[in-house]
Tab-separated table of C-alpha atoms in Angstrom:
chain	number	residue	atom	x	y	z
A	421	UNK	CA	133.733	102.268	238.818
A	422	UNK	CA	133.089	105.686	240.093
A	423	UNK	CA	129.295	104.442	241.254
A	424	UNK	CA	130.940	101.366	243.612
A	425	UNK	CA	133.352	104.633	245.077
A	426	UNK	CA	130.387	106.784	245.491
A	427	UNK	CA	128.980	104.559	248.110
A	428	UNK	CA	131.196	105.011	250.612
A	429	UNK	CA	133.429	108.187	249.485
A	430	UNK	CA	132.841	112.055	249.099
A	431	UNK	CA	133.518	113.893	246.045
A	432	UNK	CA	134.809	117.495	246.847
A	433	UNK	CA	134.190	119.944	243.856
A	434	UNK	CA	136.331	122.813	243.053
A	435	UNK	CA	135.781	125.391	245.385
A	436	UNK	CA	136.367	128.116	242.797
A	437	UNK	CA	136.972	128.018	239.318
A	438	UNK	CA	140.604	127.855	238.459
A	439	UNK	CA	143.689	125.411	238.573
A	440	UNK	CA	142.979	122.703	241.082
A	441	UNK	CA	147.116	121.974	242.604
A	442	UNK	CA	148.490	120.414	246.208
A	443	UNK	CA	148.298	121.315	249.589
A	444	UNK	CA	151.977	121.983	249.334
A	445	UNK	CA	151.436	125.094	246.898
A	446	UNK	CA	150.310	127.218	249.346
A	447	UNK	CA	152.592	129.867	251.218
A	448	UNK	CA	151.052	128.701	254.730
A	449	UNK	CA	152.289	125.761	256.705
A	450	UNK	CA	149.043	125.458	258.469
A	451	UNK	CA	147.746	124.281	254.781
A	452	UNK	CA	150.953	122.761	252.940
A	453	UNK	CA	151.933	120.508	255.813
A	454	UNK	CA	148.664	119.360	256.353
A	455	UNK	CA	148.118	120.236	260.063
A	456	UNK	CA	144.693	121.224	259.735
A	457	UNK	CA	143.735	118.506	257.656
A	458	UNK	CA	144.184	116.422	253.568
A	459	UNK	CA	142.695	118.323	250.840
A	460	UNK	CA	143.410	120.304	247.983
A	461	UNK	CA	144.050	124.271	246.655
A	462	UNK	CA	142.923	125.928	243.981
A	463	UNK	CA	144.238	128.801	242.442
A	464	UNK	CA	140.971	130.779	241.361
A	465	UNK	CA	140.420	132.588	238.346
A	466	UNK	CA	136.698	134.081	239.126
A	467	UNK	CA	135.358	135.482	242.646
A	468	UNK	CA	132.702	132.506	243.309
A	469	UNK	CA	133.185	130.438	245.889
A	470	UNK	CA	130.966	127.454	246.148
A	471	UNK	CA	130.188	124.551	248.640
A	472	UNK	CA	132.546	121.919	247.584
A	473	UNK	CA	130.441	119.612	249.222
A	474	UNK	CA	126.372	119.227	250.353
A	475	UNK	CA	125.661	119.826	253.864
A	476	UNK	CA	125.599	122.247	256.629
A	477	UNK	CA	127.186	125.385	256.775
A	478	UNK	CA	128.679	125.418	260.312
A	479	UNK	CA	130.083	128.615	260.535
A	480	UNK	CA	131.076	131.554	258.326
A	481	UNK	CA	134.206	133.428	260.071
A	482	UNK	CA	133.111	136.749	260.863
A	483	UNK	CA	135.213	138.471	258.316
A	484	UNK	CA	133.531	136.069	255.056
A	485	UNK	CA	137.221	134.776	254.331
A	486	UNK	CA	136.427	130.978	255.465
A	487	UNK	CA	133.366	128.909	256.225
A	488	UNK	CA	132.897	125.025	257.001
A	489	UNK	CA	130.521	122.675	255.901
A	490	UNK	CA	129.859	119.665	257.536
A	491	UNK	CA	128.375	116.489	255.066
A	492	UNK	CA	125.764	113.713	256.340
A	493	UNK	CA	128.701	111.461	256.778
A	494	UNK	CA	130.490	113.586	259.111
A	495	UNK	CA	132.910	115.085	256.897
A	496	UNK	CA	134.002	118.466	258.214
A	497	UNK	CA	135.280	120.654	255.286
A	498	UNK	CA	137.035	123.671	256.000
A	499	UNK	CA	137.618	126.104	252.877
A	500	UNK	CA	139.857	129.113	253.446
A	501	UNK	CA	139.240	132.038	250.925
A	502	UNK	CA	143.260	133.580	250.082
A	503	UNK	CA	146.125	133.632	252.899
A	504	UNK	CA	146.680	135.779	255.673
A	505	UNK	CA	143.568	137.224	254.162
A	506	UNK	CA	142.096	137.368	257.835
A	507	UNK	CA	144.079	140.485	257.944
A	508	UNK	CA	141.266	142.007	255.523
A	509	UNK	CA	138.499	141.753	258.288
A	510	UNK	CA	135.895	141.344	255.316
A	511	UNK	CA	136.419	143.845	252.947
A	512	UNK	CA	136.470	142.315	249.839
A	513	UNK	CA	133.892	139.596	251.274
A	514	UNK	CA	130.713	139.244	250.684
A	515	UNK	CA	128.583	136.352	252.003
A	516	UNK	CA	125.794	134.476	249.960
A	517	UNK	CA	124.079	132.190	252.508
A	518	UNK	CA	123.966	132.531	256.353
A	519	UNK	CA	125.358	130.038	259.162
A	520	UNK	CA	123.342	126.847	259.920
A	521	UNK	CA	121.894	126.434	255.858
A	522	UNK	CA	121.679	123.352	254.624
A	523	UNK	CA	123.035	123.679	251.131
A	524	UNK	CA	123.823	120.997	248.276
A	525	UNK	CA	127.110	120.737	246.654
A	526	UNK	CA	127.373	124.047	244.336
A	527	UNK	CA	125.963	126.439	246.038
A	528	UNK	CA	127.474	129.669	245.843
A	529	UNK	CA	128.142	130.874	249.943
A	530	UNK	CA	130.767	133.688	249.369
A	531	UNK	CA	131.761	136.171	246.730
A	532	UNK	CA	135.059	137.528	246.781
A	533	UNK	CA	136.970	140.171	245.213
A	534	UNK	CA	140.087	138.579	243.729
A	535	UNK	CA	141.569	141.781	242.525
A	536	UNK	CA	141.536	143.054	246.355
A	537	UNK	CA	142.844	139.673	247.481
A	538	UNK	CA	145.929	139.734	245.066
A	539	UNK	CA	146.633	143.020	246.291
A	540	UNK	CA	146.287	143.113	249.928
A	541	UNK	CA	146.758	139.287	251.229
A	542	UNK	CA	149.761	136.971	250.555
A	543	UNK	CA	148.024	134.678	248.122
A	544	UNK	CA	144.945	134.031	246.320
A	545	UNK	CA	145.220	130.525	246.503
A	546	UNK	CA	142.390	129.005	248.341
A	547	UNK	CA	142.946	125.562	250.358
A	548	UNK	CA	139.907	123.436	250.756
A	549	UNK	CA	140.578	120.613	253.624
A	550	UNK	CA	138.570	117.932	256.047
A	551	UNK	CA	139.658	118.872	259.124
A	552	UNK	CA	138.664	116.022	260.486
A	553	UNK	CA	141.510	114.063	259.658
A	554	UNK	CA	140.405	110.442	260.798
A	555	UNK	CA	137.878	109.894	258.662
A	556	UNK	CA	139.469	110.330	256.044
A	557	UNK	CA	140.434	107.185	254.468
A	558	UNK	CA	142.515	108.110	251.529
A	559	UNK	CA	142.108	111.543	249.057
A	560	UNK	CA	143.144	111.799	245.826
A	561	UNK	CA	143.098	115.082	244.078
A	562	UNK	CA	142.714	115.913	240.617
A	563	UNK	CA	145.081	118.746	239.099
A	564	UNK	CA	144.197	120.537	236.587
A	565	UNK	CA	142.132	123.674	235.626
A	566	UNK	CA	138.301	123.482	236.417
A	567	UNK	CA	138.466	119.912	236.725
A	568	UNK	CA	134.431	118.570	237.411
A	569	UNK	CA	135.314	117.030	240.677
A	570	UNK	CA	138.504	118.571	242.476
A	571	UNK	CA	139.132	115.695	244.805
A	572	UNK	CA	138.045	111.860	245.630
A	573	UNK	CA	137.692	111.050	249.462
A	574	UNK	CA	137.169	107.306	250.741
A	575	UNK	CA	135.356	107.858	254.223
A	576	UNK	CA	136.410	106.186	257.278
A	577	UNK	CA	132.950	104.741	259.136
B	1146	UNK	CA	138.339	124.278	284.887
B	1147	UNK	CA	140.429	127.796	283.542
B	1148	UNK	CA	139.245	131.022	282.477
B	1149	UNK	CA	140.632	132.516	278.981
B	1150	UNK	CA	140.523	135.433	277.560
B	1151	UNK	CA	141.269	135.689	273.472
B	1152	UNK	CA	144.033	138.100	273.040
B	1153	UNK	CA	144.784	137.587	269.268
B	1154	UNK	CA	143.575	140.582	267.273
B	1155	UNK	CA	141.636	138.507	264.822
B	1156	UNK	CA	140.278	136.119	267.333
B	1157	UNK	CA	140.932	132.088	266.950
B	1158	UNK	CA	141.376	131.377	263.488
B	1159	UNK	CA	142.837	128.820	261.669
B	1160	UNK	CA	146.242	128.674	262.878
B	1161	UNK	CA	145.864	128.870	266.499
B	1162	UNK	CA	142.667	126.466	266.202
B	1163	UNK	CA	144.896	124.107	264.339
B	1164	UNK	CA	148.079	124.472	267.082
B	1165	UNK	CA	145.439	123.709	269.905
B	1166	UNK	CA	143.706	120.766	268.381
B	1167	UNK	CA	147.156	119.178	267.642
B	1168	UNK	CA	148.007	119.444	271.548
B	1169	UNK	CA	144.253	118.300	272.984
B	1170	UNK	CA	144.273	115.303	270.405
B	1171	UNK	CA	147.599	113.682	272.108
B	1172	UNK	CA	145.636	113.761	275.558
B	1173	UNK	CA	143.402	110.032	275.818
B	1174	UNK	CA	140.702	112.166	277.680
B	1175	UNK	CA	138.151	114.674	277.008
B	1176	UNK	CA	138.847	118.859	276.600
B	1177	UNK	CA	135.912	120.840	276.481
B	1178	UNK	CA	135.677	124.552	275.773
B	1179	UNK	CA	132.585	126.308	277.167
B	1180	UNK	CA	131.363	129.870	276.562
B	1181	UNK	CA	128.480	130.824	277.461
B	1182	UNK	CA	127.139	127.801	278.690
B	1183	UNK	CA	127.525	126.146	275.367
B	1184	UNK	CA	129.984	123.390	274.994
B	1185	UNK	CA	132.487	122.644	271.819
B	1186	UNK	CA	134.598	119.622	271.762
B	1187	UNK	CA	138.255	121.156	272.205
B	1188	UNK	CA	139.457	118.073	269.524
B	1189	UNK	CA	137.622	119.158	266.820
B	1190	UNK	CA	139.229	121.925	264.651
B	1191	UNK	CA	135.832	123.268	262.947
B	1192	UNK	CA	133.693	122.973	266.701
B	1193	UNK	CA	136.560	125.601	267.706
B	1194	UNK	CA	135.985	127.731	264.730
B	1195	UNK	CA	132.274	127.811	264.738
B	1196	UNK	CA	133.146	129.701	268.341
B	1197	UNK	CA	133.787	132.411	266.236
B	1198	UNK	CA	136.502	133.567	268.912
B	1199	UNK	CA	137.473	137.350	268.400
B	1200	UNK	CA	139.570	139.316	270.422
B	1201	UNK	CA	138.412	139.560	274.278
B	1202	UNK	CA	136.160	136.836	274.006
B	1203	UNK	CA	136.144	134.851	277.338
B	1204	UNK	CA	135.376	131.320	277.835
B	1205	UNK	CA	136.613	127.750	280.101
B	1206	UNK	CA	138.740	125.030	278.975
B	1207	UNK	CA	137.728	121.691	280.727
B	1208	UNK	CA	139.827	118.777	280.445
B	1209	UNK	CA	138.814	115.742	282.200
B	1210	UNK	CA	140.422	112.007	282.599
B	1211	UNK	CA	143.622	110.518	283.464
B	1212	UNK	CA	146.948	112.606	282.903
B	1213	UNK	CA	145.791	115.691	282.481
B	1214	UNK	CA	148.201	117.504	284.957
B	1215	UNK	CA	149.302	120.956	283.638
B	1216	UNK	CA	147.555	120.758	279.740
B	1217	UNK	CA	144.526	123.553	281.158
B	1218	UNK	CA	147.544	125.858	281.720
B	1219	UNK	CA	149.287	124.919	278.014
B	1220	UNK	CA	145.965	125.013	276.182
B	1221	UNK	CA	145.189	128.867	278.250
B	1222	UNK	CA	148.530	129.911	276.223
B	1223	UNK	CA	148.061	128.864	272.940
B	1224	UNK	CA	144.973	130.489	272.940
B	1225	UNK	CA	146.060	133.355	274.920
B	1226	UNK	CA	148.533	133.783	272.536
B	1227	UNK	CA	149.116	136.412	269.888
B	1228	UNK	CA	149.749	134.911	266.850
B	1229	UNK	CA	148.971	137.451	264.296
């Protein structure tokens, strides 16, 4: 079943280890009413933050805290390290990989200091999302802690 | 064409990226932001974040096709704006 989906869908890993949850747990409504785009959150238990998906890295914000990868088929996918952690301008943030890599799924591009986070932003949580929001077809999400694949995507060509 | 200059003390992150693309994607034509010389469509939430705005960054909005009376001036706010 899952090898028919592959063909034309996008599996999204967990971004972080920790409790994959909804859009709608996280304290931002830029991220829990979906205006930048369907995805998921995880609430992370180790400072690792990997590409949830293989393909480009498009840009790494200046202060480490988000970074977008863009697949072969288009996908643009947008995670965002904590909330209101842009107010840390990088400390804390530490990036693996540089903008314009071409990395596969897994690849470790930032490390974070969670303690730091917890103490100086709003929330931990970290929202992964396409923010490209018509090609995405339908997105299911798996809950759970350290599921192996965090969300389903079926891709709009 | 309109001249902007980034106000926002972080620069254009997600929030303001998100409020402009929400506002270019109801106009049927084209928006185009250019800094220096390079060109990023204005609909596309991570093409505006791989700008890597910060604070007193200048660039142009473009917006071209039918309808498009007034939206340079609204998207010049939003990113104008201070929203942290």
């Amino acid at each position: 079943m899952f090898g028919l989906f592959k063909k034309k869908g996008e599996v999204l890993l967990p971004a972080m280890k920790g409790e994959v949850v909804g859009l709608d747990q996280v304290p931002d409504a830029v991220f829990s009413q979906r205006m930048l785009g369907d995805g998921y959150a995880v609430i992370p238990s180790e400072g690792v933050v990997i590409a949830p998906v293989s393909g480009v890295v498009v840009q790494i914000f200046p202060t480490n805290h988000a970074f977008g990868i863009v697949t072969d088929s288009g996908l643009e996918v947008l995670v965002h390290i904590g909330i209101d952690t842009v107010e840390m301008k990088g400390e804390g943030f530490k990036r693996l990989v540089e903008v314009d890599t071409k990395v596969t799924a897994g690849t470790p591009i930032i490390e974070v200091d969670l303690a730091l986070v917890k103490l100086k932003a709003k929330s931990a949580i970290t929202p992964v999302v396409i923010t490209n929001k018509e090609k995405v077809k339908s997105l299911k999400v798996n809950f759970g802690i350290n599921p192996s694949e965090a969300a389903l995507i079926e891709v709009n060509t | 064409m309109i001249h902007v200059t980034i106000k926002n003390r972080s620069g254009i992150h997600a929030r303001p990226a998100s409020i402009f693309v929400d506002l270019a994607s109801k106009f049927a034509g084209t928006v185009t932001l250019i800094k220096n010389e390079k060109r990023f469509n204005g609909k596309s939430i991570m093409s505006i974040m791989s700008m890597a705005l910060r604070e007193n960054d200048t660039l142009e909005i473009l917006v071209e096709g039918e309808g498009s009376e007034g939206l340079e001036d609204k998207l010049k706010a939003i990113l104008e704006a201070v929203h942290d």
